[in-house]
Coordinates of C-alpha atoms and ligand atoms in Angstrom, one line a residue:
P41 CA -75.2 -114.0 -39.2
I42 CA -78.5 -112.9 -40.4
I43 CA -78.1 -109.4 -42.0
T44 CA -80.0 -106.4 -43.2
Y45 CA -79.0 -104.0 -45.9
E46 CA -77.5 -101.6 -43.4
D47 CA -75.0 -104.3 -42.3
L48 CA -73.9 -104.8 -45.9
Q49 CA -73.5 -101.1 -46.7
P50 CA -69.7 -100.8 -46.2
E51 CA -69.2 -103.6 -48.8
I52 CA -71.8 -102.2 -51.1
H53 CA -70.0 -98.8 -51.0
R54 CA -66.7 -100.4 -51.7
I55 CA -68.1 -102.1 -54.8
A56 CA -70.0 -98.9 -55.9
N57 CA -66.7 -96.9 -55.5
G58 CA -64.9 -99.2 -57.9
D59 CA -63.4 -102.1 -55.8
R60 CA -63.6 -105.0 -58.2
S61 CA -62.2 -107.7 -55.9
A62 CA -64.4 -110.6 -55.0
I63 CA -66.0 -109.0 -52.0
L64 CA -69.5 -110.5 -52.0
S65 CA -69.4 -112.9 -54.9
A66 CA -66.7 -114.8 -56.9
H67 CA -68.5 -113.5 -60.0
P68 CA -68.0 -110.0 -61.1
I69 CA -70.8 -107.6 -60.0
S70 CA -72.3 -106.6 -63.4
E71 CA -74.5 -103.7 -62.1
F72 CA -76.6 -102.6 -59.2
L73 CA -80.3 -103.0 -59.1
T74 CA -82.0 -100.1 -57.4
S75 CA -84.7 -101.4 -55.1
S76 CA -87.9 -99.6 -54.2
G77 CA -86.9 -100.2 -50.6
T78 CA -84.9 -97.3 -49.3
S79 CA -82.1 -96.8 -46.8
A80 CA -81.6 -93.3 -45.5
G81 CA -84.0 -91.9 -48.1
E82 CA -82.2 -93.5 -51.2
R83 CA -83.0 -96.7 -53.1
K84 CA -81.0 -99.7 -51.8
L85 CA -78.3 -100.8 -54.2
M86 CA -78.5 -104.6 -54.8
P87 CA -75.5 -106.2 -56.4
T88 CA -76.2 -108.5 -59.3
I89 CA -74.2 -110.8 -61.7
K90 CA -74.7 -111.6 -65.3
E91 CA -76.1 -115.1 -64.9
E92 CA -79.0 -113.8 -62.7
L93 CA -80.6 -112.7 -66.0
D94 CA -80.9 -116.4 -66.9
R95 CA -82.6 -117.1 -63.6
R96 CA -85.0 -114.3 -64.2
R97 CA -85.8 -115.5 -67.7
L98 CA -86.3 -119.0 -66.3
L99 CA -89.0 -117.8 -64.0
Y100 CA -90.7 -115.7 -66.7
S101 CA -90.6 -118.8 -69.0
L102 CA -92.8 -120.7 -66.6
L103 CA -95.6 -118.2 -66.4
M104 CA -97.4 -118.9 -69.7
P105 CA -97.2 -122.7 -69.5
V106 CA -98.9 -122.4 -66.1
M107 CA -101.5 -119.9 -67.4
N108 CA -102.2 -122.1 -70.4
L109 CA -103.5 -124.8 -68.1
Y110 CA -106.2 -122.4 -67.0
V111 CA -106.8 -120.1 -70.0
P112 CA -106.2 -121.9 -73.3
G113 CA -105.9 -120.2 -76.6
L114 CA -103.7 -117.3 -75.5
E115 CA -101.3 -118.0 -78.3
R116 CA -104.0 -116.9 -80.8
G117 CA -103.8 -113.3 -79.6
K118 CA -101.7 -110.7 -77.9
G119 CA -101.0 -109.1 -74.5
L120 CA -101.5 -105.4 -74.0
Y121 CA -98.8 -104.7 -71.3
F122 CA -97.8 -101.3 -70.1
L123 CA -94.1 -101.7 -69.5
F124 CA -91.6 -98.9 -68.8
V125 CA -87.9 -98.2 -68.3
K126 CA -86.8 -95.8 -65.7
S127 CA -83.7 -93.5 -65.5
E128 CA -80.4 -95.0 -64.7
T129 CA -77.2 -93.6 -63.1
R130 CA -73.7 -94.7 -62.6
T131 CA -72.0 -95.3 -59.3
P132 CA -68.7 -93.4 -58.6
G133 CA -66.9 -96.6 -59.7
G134 CA -68.7 -96.7 -63.0
L135 CA -71.3 -99.5 -62.4
L136 CA -74.8 -98.9 -63.7
A137 CA -77.5 -98.5 -61.1
R138 CA -81.1 -99.0 -62.3
P139 CA -84.3 -100.8 -61.4
V140 CA -84.4 -104.6 -62.1
L141 CA -87.1 -104.3 -64.8
T142 CA -85.2 -101.5 -66.6
S143 CA -82.2 -103.8 -66.6
Y144 CA -84.3 -106.8 -67.9
Y145 CA -86.0 -104.8 -70.7
K146 CA -82.7 -103.4 -71.9
S147 CA -81.0 -106.8 -71.9
D148 CA -80.7 -109.0 -75.0
H149 CA -82.7 -111.6 -73.2
F150 CA -85.7 -109.3 -73.7
K151 CA -84.8 -107.2 -76.7
T152 CA -83.9 -110.1 -79.0
R153 CA -86.2 -112.7 -77.5
P154 CA -87.1 -115.4 -79.9
Y155 CA -90.7 -115.4 -81.3
D156 CA -93.0 -117.1 -78.8
P157 CA -96.7 -117.1 -79.8
Y158 CA -97.7 -117.1 -76.1
N159 CA -95.7 -113.9 -75.5
V160 CA -96.6 -111.5 -78.2
Y161 CA -97.1 -108.0 -76.9
T162 CA -98.9 -105.1 -78.6
S163 CA -96.2 -102.8 -77.4
P164 CA -93.1 -102.8 -79.5
N165 CA -89.6 -102.6 -77.9
E166 CA -89.3 -99.1 -79.3
A167 CA -92.1 -98.0 -77.0
I168 CA -91.2 -100.0 -74.0
L169 CA -87.6 -98.8 -74.2
C170 CA -88.4 -95.1 -74.8
P171 CA -87.1 -93.2 -71.8
D172 CA -89.7 -90.5 -72.0
S173 CA -92.6 -91.8 -69.9
F174 CA -95.3 -89.7 -71.8
Q175 CA -94.1 -90.9 -75.2
S176 CA -93.7 -94.4 -74.1
M177 CA -97.2 -94.6 -72.6
Y178 CA -98.8 -92.8 -75.5
A179 CA -97.3 -95.2 -78.0
Q180 CA -98.2 -98.3 -76.0
M181 CA -101.7 -97.1 -75.6
L182 CA -102.0 -96.3 -79.3
C183 CA -100.6 -99.7 -80.3
G184 CA -103.1 -101.3 -77.9
L185 CA -106.0 -99.5 -79.4
L186 CA -104.9 -100.3 -83.0
Q187 CA -104.7 -104.0 -82.2
R188 CA -107.7 -104.0 -79.9
Q189 CA -109.4 -107.1 -81.4
Q190 CA -106.2 -109.2 -80.9
V191 CA -105.8 -108.3 -77.2
L192 CA -106.6 -111.3 -75.0
R193 CA -105.0 -110.0 -71.8
V194 CA -104.2 -106.6 -70.4
G195 CA -101.6 -106.0 -67.8
A196 CA -98.8 -104.0 -66.1
V197 CA -96.4 -105.1 -63.3
F198 CA -98.4 -103.6 -60.5
A199 CA -102.1 -102.6 -60.2
S200 CA -101.1 -99.0 -59.8
G201 CA -99.4 -99.0 -63.2
L202 CA -102.5 -100.3 -65.0
L203 CA -104.7 -97.7 -63.4
R204 CA -102.2 -95.0 -64.4
A205 CA -102.7 -96.3 -68.0
I206 CA -106.5 -95.9 -67.6
R207 CA -106.0 -92.4 -66.3
F208 CA -103.8 -91.7 -69.3
L209 CA -106.5 -92.8 -71.6
Q210 CA -109.0 -90.6 -69.8
L211 CA -106.7 -87.6 -70.4
N212 CA -105.5 -88.4 -73.9
W213 CA -108.3 -90.2 -75.8
P214 CA -109.2 -87.2 -77.9
Q215 CA -105.7 -87.0 -79.4
L216 CA -105.3 -90.7 -79.6
T217 CA -108.5 -91.1 -81.6
Q218 CA -107.5 -88.2 -83.8
D219 CA -104.2 -90.0 -84.6
I220 CA -106.2 -93.2 -85.4
E221 CA -108.7 -91.3 -87.6
T222 CA -106.1 -89.4 -89.6
G223 CA -103.2 -91.8 -89.5
A224 CA -101.0 -88.9 -88.5
L225 CA -99.0 -89.4 -85.3
N226 CA -99.2 -86.8 -82.5
P227 CA -96.3 -84.4 -83.0
K228 CA -95.4 -84.6 -79.3
L229 CA -93.9 -88.0 -80.1
T230 CA -90.5 -87.0 -81.1
D231 CA -88.4 -90.1 -80.3
P232 CA -87.0 -91.0 -83.8
S233 CA -87.1 -94.8 -83.5
L234 CA -90.6 -94.7 -81.9
R235 CA -91.9 -92.4 -84.7
E236 CA -90.3 -94.6 -87.4
Y237 CA -92.1 -97.7 -85.9
M238 CA -95.4 -95.9 -85.4
D239 CA -95.4 -94.4 -88.9
K240 CA -95.2 -97.9 -90.3
I241 CA -98.2 -99.2 -88.5
L242 CA -100.5 -96.1 -88.2
K243 CA -103.0 -95.9 -91.1
P244 CA -106.2 -93.8 -91.1
N245 CA -108.9 -95.9 -89.6
P246 CA -112.0 -93.7 -89.0
E247 CA -114.1 -96.7 -88.0
L248 CA -111.8 -97.7 -85.1
A249 CA -111.4 -94.0 -84.1
E250 CA -115.2 -93.7 -83.9
C251 CA -115.6 -96.8 -81.9
V252 CA -113.0 -95.8 -79.3
R253 CA -114.4 -92.2 -79.2
H254 CA -117.9 -93.6 -78.6
E255 CA -116.7 -95.5 -75.5
C256 CA -114.3 -92.9 -74.1
S257 CA -116.7 -90.0 -74.5
K258 CA -119.3 -91.6 -72.2
D259 CA -119.4 -90.1 -68.7
N260 CA -119.5 -93.6 -67.2
W261 CA -116.2 -95.5 -67.5
E262 CA -117.4 -98.5 -65.7
G263 CA -116.1 -101.6 -67.5
I264 CA -114.1 -99.5 -70.0
I265 CA -111.3 -102.1 -70.4
A266 CA -113.8 -104.9 -71.4
R267 CA -115.7 -102.5 -73.6
I268 CA -112.6 -101.4 -75.6
W269 CA -110.7 -104.6 -75.5
Q270 CA -113.6 -106.9 -75.8
N271 CA -111.7 -110.2 -76.0
T272 CA -109.8 -109.6 -72.8
K273 CA -109.9 -112.8 -70.7
Y274 CA -108.1 -111.5 -67.6
L275 CA -106.0 -108.6 -66.2
D276 CA -102.4 -109.6 -65.5
V277 CA -101.3 -107.4 -62.5
I278 CA -100.0 -107.9 -59.0
V279 CA -102.8 -107.1 -56.6
T280 CA -101.3 -108.8 -53.5
G281 CA -99.7 -106.9 -50.7
A282 CA -99.9 -103.2 -50.8
M283 CA -101.6 -103.4 -54.2
A284 CA -104.7 -105.0 -52.8
Q285 CA -106.0 -101.5 -52.2
Y286 CA -106.6 -101.2 -55.9
I287 CA -108.8 -104.2 -56.4
P288 CA -112.2 -102.4 -56.2
T289 CA -111.0 -99.7 -58.7
L290 CA -109.7 -102.4 -61.1
D291 CA -112.9 -104.3 -60.8
Y292 CA -114.8 -101.1 -61.7
Y293 CA -112.8 -100.3 -64.8
S294 CA -112.6 -103.9 -66.0
G295 CA -116.2 -104.8 -65.3
G296 CA -115.0 -107.6 -63.0
L297 CA -112.5 -109.4 -65.2
P298 CA -110.4 -112.0 -63.4
L299 CA -107.2 -110.6 -61.8
A300 CA -104.1 -112.8 -62.2
C301 CA -101.1 -112.4 -59.9
T302 CA -98.5 -114.5 -61.6
M303 CA -95.2 -113.9 -59.8
Y304 CA -93.4 -112.8 -56.7
A305 CA -90.0 -111.2 -57.2
S306 CA -87.7 -108.4 -56.1
S307 CA -84.5 -106.6 -57.0
E308 CA -82.6 -108.9 -54.7
C309 CA -83.8 -112.1 -56.4
Y310 CA -86.8 -113.5 -58.1
F311 CA -88.7 -115.7 -55.7
G312 CA -91.5 -117.7 -57.3
L313 CA -94.8 -118.0 -59.1
N314 CA -98.5 -118.5 -58.6
L315 CA -99.4 -122.0 -59.8
N316 CA -103.1 -121.2 -59.7
P317 CA -103.1 -117.8 -61.3
M318 CA -106.9 -117.5 -61.9
C319 CA -107.7 -117.8 -58.2
K320 CA -109.2 -114.9 -56.3
P321 CA -106.7 -112.2 -55.2
S322 CA -107.3 -113.1 -51.5
Q323 CA -106.4 -116.8 -52.2
V324 CA -103.1 -116.1 -54.0
S325 CA -100.2 -118.2 -52.9
Y326 CA -96.7 -118.1 -54.4
T327 CA -94.6 -121.2 -54.7
I328 CA -91.0 -120.4 -54.1
M329 CA -88.6 -121.8 -56.7
P330 CA -85.7 -123.4 -54.8
N331 CA -83.3 -122.8 -57.7
M332 CA -83.6 -119.0 -57.5
A333 CA -81.6 -118.6 -54.3
Y334 CA -81.1 -120.4 -51.0
F335 CA -84.2 -119.7 -48.9
E336 CA -84.5 -119.6 -45.2
F337 CA -87.3 -118.4 -42.9
L338 CA -87.3 -116.4 -39.7
P339 CA -90.3 -117.3 -37.6
H340 CA -92.3 -114.2 -37.2
E341 CA -94.0 -114.0 -33.9
P342 CA -95.6 -110.7 -33.2
D343 CA -93.9 -109.8 -29.8
S344 CA -97.0 -108.8 -28.0
F345 CA -95.4 -107.0 -25.1
G346 CA -92.0 -106.2 -26.6
F347 CA -90.1 -108.5 -24.1
P348 CA -86.8 -109.7 -25.4
R349 CA -86.5 -113.3 -26.4
D350 CA -84.5 -115.8 -24.4
S351 CA -82.5 -117.0 -27.3
P352 CA -81.8 -115.7 -30.8
P353 CA -84.4 -116.9 -33.3
K354 CA -83.6 -120.0 -35.3
L355 CA -83.9 -120.0 -39.1
V356 CA -86.1 -122.6 -40.7
D357 CA -85.2 -124.2 -44.1
L358 CA -87.6 -124.2 -47.0
V359 CA -88.4 -127.8 -46.4
D360 CA -89.2 -127.3 -42.8
V361 CA -91.8 -124.5 -42.8
E362 CA -95.1 -125.3 -41.2
V363 CA -98.6 -124.6 -42.7
G364 CA -100.3 -121.7 -41.0
K365 CA -97.1 -120.1 -39.6
E366 CA -95.7 -116.7 -40.6
Y367 CA -92.1 -116.2 -41.5
E368 CA -89.8 -113.4 -42.6
L369 CA -88.0 -114.3 -45.8
V370 CA -84.2 -114.6 -45.6
I371 CA -82.2 -115.2 -48.8
T372 CA -78.7 -116.2 -49.8
T373 CA -78.3 -115.2 -53.5
Y374 CA -75.8 -116.1 -56.2
A375 CA -74.8 -112.4 -56.4
G376 CA -73.6 -112.4 -52.8
L377 CA -76.3 -111.5 -50.3
Y378 CA -75.8 -113.9 -47.4
R379 CA -78.7 -114.6 -45.0
Y380 CA -80.2 -111.3 -46.1
R381 CA -83.6 -110.2 -44.6
V382 CA -85.8 -109.1 -47.5
G383 CA -88.4 -107.6 -45.1
D384 CA -91.4 -109.5 -46.5
I385 CA -93.7 -111.5 -44.1
L386 CA -95.1 -114.7 -45.6
R387 CA -97.6 -117.2 -44.4
V388 CA -97.5 -120.9 -45.4
T389 CA -100.8 -121.9 -47.0
G390 CA -100.0 -125.4 -48.2
F391 CA -97.9 -127.4 -50.5
H392 CA -97.6 -128.1 -54.2
N393 CA -96.1 -131.6 -54.1
S394 CA -93.4 -131.0 -51.5
A395 CA -92.9 -127.3 -52.3
P396 CA -94.4 -124.9 -49.7
Q397 CA -96.7 -122.2 -50.9
F398 CA -96.8 -118.8 -49.3
H399 CA -99.4 -116.0 -49.0
F400 CA -97.8 -112.6 -49.1
V401 CA -98.8 -111.1 -45.8
R402 CA -97.1 -107.7 -45.9
R403 CA -93.8 -105.9 -46.0
K404 CA -92.5 -104.9 -42.6
N405 CA -92.5 -101.3 -41.6
V406 CA -94.5 -99.9 -44.5
L407 CA -97.0 -97.3 -43.4
L408 CA -98.0 -95.6 -46.7
S409 CA -97.7 -96.8 -50.3
I410 CA -99.3 -95.6 -53.4
D411 CA -97.1 -97.0 -56.2
S412 CA -93.8 -98.7 -55.4
D413 CA -93.0 -96.1 -52.7
K414 CA -92.8 -97.4 -49.2
T415 CA -92.9 -94.8 -46.4
D416 CA -92.2 -96.0 -42.9
E417 CA -93.2 -94.5 -39.6
A418 CA -89.8 -92.9 -39.0
E419 CA -89.9 -91.2 -42.4
L420 CA -93.4 -89.9 -41.8
Q421 CA -92.4 -88.6 -38.4
K422 CA -89.4 -86.8 -39.8
A423 CA -91.5 -85.3 -42.6
V424 CA -94.0 -84.0 -40.1
E425 CA -91.2 -82.5 -37.9
N426 CA -89.6 -80.8 -40.8
A427 CA -92.9 -79.3 -42.1
S428 CA -94.1 -78.2 -38.7
R429 CA -91.1 -75.9 -38.4
L430 CA -92.8 -73.6 -40.8
L431 CA -95.6 -73.2 -38.2
R432 CA -93.3 -71.8 -35.5
E433 CA -93.6 -68.2 -36.5
F434 CA -97.4 -68.6 -36.0
N435 CA -96.8 -70.0 -32.5
T436 CA -98.5 -73.2 -33.7
S437 CA -97.5 -76.8 -33.4
V438 CA -98.7 -80.1 -34.6
V439 CA -100.1 -81.9 -31.5
E440 CA -101.2 -85.1 -33.3
Y441 CA -101.1 -86.6 -36.7
T442 CA -102.1 -89.6 -38.7
S443 CA -102.1 -90.5 -42.3
Y444 CA -104.0 -92.3 -45.1
A445 CA -103.2 -93.5 -48.6
D446 CA -106.0 -92.1 -50.6
T447 CA -106.4 -94.1 -53.8
R448 CA -109.9 -93.0 -54.7
T449 CA -108.5 -90.8 -57.4
I450 CA -105.8 -91.7 -59.9
P451 CA -103.0 -91.2 -59.1
G452 CA -103.5 -91.7 -55.4
H453 CA -101.9 -89.4 -52.9
Y454 CA -100.9 -89.2 -49.2
V455 CA -103.3 -87.5 -46.9
I456 CA -101.9 -86.3 -43.5
Y457 CA -104.4 -85.3 -40.8
W458 CA -103.0 -82.7 -38.5
E459 CA -104.4 -81.4 -35.2
L460 CA -102.9 -78.0 -34.5
L461 CA -102.4 -76.1 -31.3
G462 CA -102.1 -72.4 -31.8
K463 CA -101.2 -70.1 -28.9
D464 CA -102.4 -67.1 -30.8
S465 CA -105.7 -67.4 -32.6
A466 CA -105.3 -64.0 -34.3
N467 CA -102.2 -65.3 -36.0
S468 CA -103.1 -68.8 -37.3
P469 CA -101.1 -70.2 -40.3
P470 CA -102.7 -69.2 -43.6
D471 CA -103.4 -71.6 -46.5
E472 CA -100.2 -70.6 -48.2
V473 CA -98.1 -71.7 -45.3
L474 CA -99.9 -75.0 -44.9
K475 CA -99.4 -75.6 -48.6
Q476 CA -95.7 -75.0 -48.1
C477 CA -95.9 -77.5 -45.2
C478 CA -97.2 -80.1 -47.7
L479 CA -94.3 -79.4 -50.0
A480 CA -91.8 -79.6 -47.0
M481 CA -93.2 -83.0 -46.2
E482 CA -92.7 -84.2 -49.7
E483 CA -89.1 -82.8 -49.8
S484 CA -88.4 -84.9 -46.6
L485 CA -89.8 -88.2 -48.0
N486 CA -87.6 -90.8 -49.7
S487 CA -86.4 -90.6 -53.3
V488 CA -88.8 -93.4 -54.5
Y489 CA -91.7 -91.2 -53.4
Q490 CA -90.2 -88.2 -55.1
Q491 CA -89.6 -90.1 -58.3
G492 CA -93.2 -91.2 -58.3
R493 CA -94.3 -87.6 -57.8
V494 CA -91.9 -86.0 -60.3
A495 CA -90.9 -88.4 -63.0
D496 CA -93.6 -91.1 -63.1
N497 CA -96.6 -89.0 -62.1
S498 CA -97.8 -92.1 -60.2
I499 CA -98.4 -90.2 -57.0
G500 CA -100.5 -87.0 -56.7
P501 CA -99.7 -83.9 -54.5
L502 CA -99.6 -84.6 -50.8
E503 CA -102.6 -83.2 -48.8
I504 CA -102.8 -81.9 -45.3
R505 CA -106.2 -82.0 -43.7
V506 CA -106.4 -79.9 -40.5
V507 CA -108.9 -81.3 -38.1
K508 CA -110.7 -79.7 -35.2
N509 CA -109.1 -79.6 -31.8
G510 CA -110.0 -82.7 -29.8
T511 CA -110.4 -84.9 -32.8
F512 CA -107.6 -87.2 -31.7
E513 CA -109.1 -87.6 -28.3
E514 CA -112.3 -88.7 -30.0
L515 CA -110.2 -91.1 -32.0
M516 CA -108.8 -92.6 -28.7
D517 CA -112.3 -92.7 -27.2
Y518 CA -113.5 -94.6 -30.2
A519 CA -110.6 -97.1 -30.0
I520 CA -111.3 -97.6 -26.2
S521 CA -115.0 -98.1 -26.9
R522 CA -113.9 -101.0 -29.2
G523 CA -111.8 -102.6 -26.5
A524 CA -108.4 -100.9 -26.7
S525 CA -106.5 -100.5 -23.4
I526 CA -106.1 -97.0 -22.2
N527 CA -102.6 -97.7 -20.9
Q528 CA -101.4 -99.1 -24.2
Y529 CA -103.3 -96.9 -26.6
K530 CA -101.1 -95.3 -29.2
V531 CA -102.3 -93.0 -32.0
P532 CA -102.2 -95.0 -35.2
R533 CA -99.9 -93.2 -37.6
C534 CA -101.8 -94.6 -40.5
V535 CA -105.5 -95.3 -40.7
N536 CA -107.7 -97.1 -43.2
F537 CA -110.7 -98.3 -41.2
T538 CA -113.8 -96.7 -42.6
P539 CA -115.5 -95.5 -39.3
I540 CA -112.2 -93.9 -38.3
M541 CA -111.8 -92.2 -41.7
E542 CA -115.4 -91.0 -41.4
L543 CA -114.7 -89.6 -38.0
L544 CA -111.6 -87.8 -39.1
D545 CA -113.1 -86.5 -42.3
S546 CA -116.2 -85.1 -40.5
R547 CA -113.8 -83.0 -38.3
V548 CA -111.8 -81.5 -41.1
V549 CA -111.7 -77.7 -41.0
S550 CA -109.4 -77.1 -44.0
S551 CA -107.5 -79.0 -46.6
H552 CA -104.3 -78.0 -48.4
F553 CA -102.4 -79.5 -51.3
S554 CA -98.7 -79.4 -52.2
P555 CA -98.4 -76.5 -54.7
A556 CA -95.3 -77.8 -56.5
S557 CA -93.3 -80.9 -57.2
P558 CA -90.6 -81.8 -54.7
H559 CA -87.0 -81.6 -55.9
W560 CA -85.9 -84.8 -57.5
T561 CA -83.1 -85.9 -59.9
P562 CA -82.1 -89.4 -60.8
E563 CA -78.7 -88.7 -59.2
R564 CA -78.3 -90.3 -55.7
R565 CA -77.7 -87.9 -52.9
R566 CA -75.3 -90.1 -51.1
Ligands
LIG270 P1 -88.3 -104.2 -55.5 O1 -87.1 -104.6 -54.8 O2 -88.4 -102.7 -55.6 O3 -88.4 -104.9 -56.8 O4 -89.5 -104.6 -54.6 C1 -89.7 -106.0 -54.2 C2 -90.8 -106.1 -53.2 O5 -92.0 -105.8 -53.8 C3 -90.9 -107.4 -52.6 O6 -89.9 -107.6 -51.6 C4 -92.3 -107.3 -52.0 O7 -92.4 -106.6 -50.8 C5 -93.0 -106.6 -53.2 N1 -93.6 -107.6 -54.1 C6 -93.0 -108.1 -55.2 N2 -93.9 -109.0 -55.8 C7 -95.0 -109.0 -55.0 C8 -96.2 -109.7 -55.1 N3 -96.5 -110.6 -56.1 N4 -97.1 -109.5 -54.1 C9 -96.9 -108.6 -53.2 N5 -95.8 -107.9 -53.0 C10 -94.8 -108.1 -54.0

């Protein structure tokens, strides 16, 4: 049968609790990879086996030969990549649980990789593997600045990560330039192996310090990446899917450098690569590598009226997909996921020889996303319900709400529009209570959101914007004026269409931000 994570959970729990028998795979499960997709508020645990590392390396090893076809000469310089490890935990049965990239960077495949002129990074392993995210970012930025003339490409895994690095530079350039000027490392960097490495390469360089200071002290940061790292040929970041919202901001800071989306992968399995990486973001197609897993496709037909189908949907093999059609990706992996629904919707755009190529359309059920967090409608609904309990003593309820991922500032943050109904105008909820509502919503959201807020600083405090009474009725009027049916109209739980945003924002009566970080620890709650 075709399955979802929830179907597999009993087996996953057995493995997590220490059952070492061959439950899903004949190979021993070496660790769990924690996905940014969640189940009941916690990261999904994906089983993996040792040999998967070889498959991941195989896919990575194809990226530069492909890039070299389009951008020659990259072996003559370096890549400034902002790469990070995240915290790891152990399951009750003693298996490690950590994100796939943390697992990869900590593996010998990465740490003791042979010298390859096409893959020389400015960041040393000591910085990438430093568990303290401030020290790691600081050292990577400093190394990037010190080697700025050699940098030919700048990147991070996702667009949000690269923008976080730019924000870091905005906040920390005075100290970074002071380090470069004096050759003395910021005392906040206390990690011994990191200090040892940095002490070796950091020498006083007043000329470089002045040059960086000159650029960073300007009010206008447009094109800052191309101004500091003048030899950059492209930005290597994923800007497909939910990350497309960052394209304008990246264009602004890079002065319009090409954006290369090189690969498509997940914790479950690595899928494929972009064989034309210098194409426009909207044109990106990924070619799935048939040796990564067994791939099948569930035809995705938006069920317009919600009628049940006559027969269960049939899976289509990789060789049988049709150009122009949309499918949900279903994988059978070497580590023991059988006919597992990943949740990604892909559209076939064409073929490379006989291999189909796919445009990433979207991930199912994601309403809001800033970084790798994925909040669905049910999670948002629960968060609103929990927060609105605080309004009871003011005889006030939330009559309608919608949301918006505001990425105009770095980091971006969730904005929730609330229309309130108060029975007692003399006793309306004060700012302090609405702030607590923001925090209550954050406490209800999933652990990936909370980790972004607390540990990674990749998501800013949640904001509630209270709108005037009648605003949501106006929203409906607007939708109907544009052709929506009155019978079928539903309040959109997330908005991003400019006229609607403008309507909502023009009706805002007050705005409130979460006053504190939600509670989060790397430990899983279940
Ligand atoms: P995770 O399991 O946390 O590694 O997340 C994997 C998911 O990230 C995939 O299933 C996709 O939804 C998304 N993703 C990964 N690579 C890309 C890409 N190149 N473009 C768009 N979305 C991607």
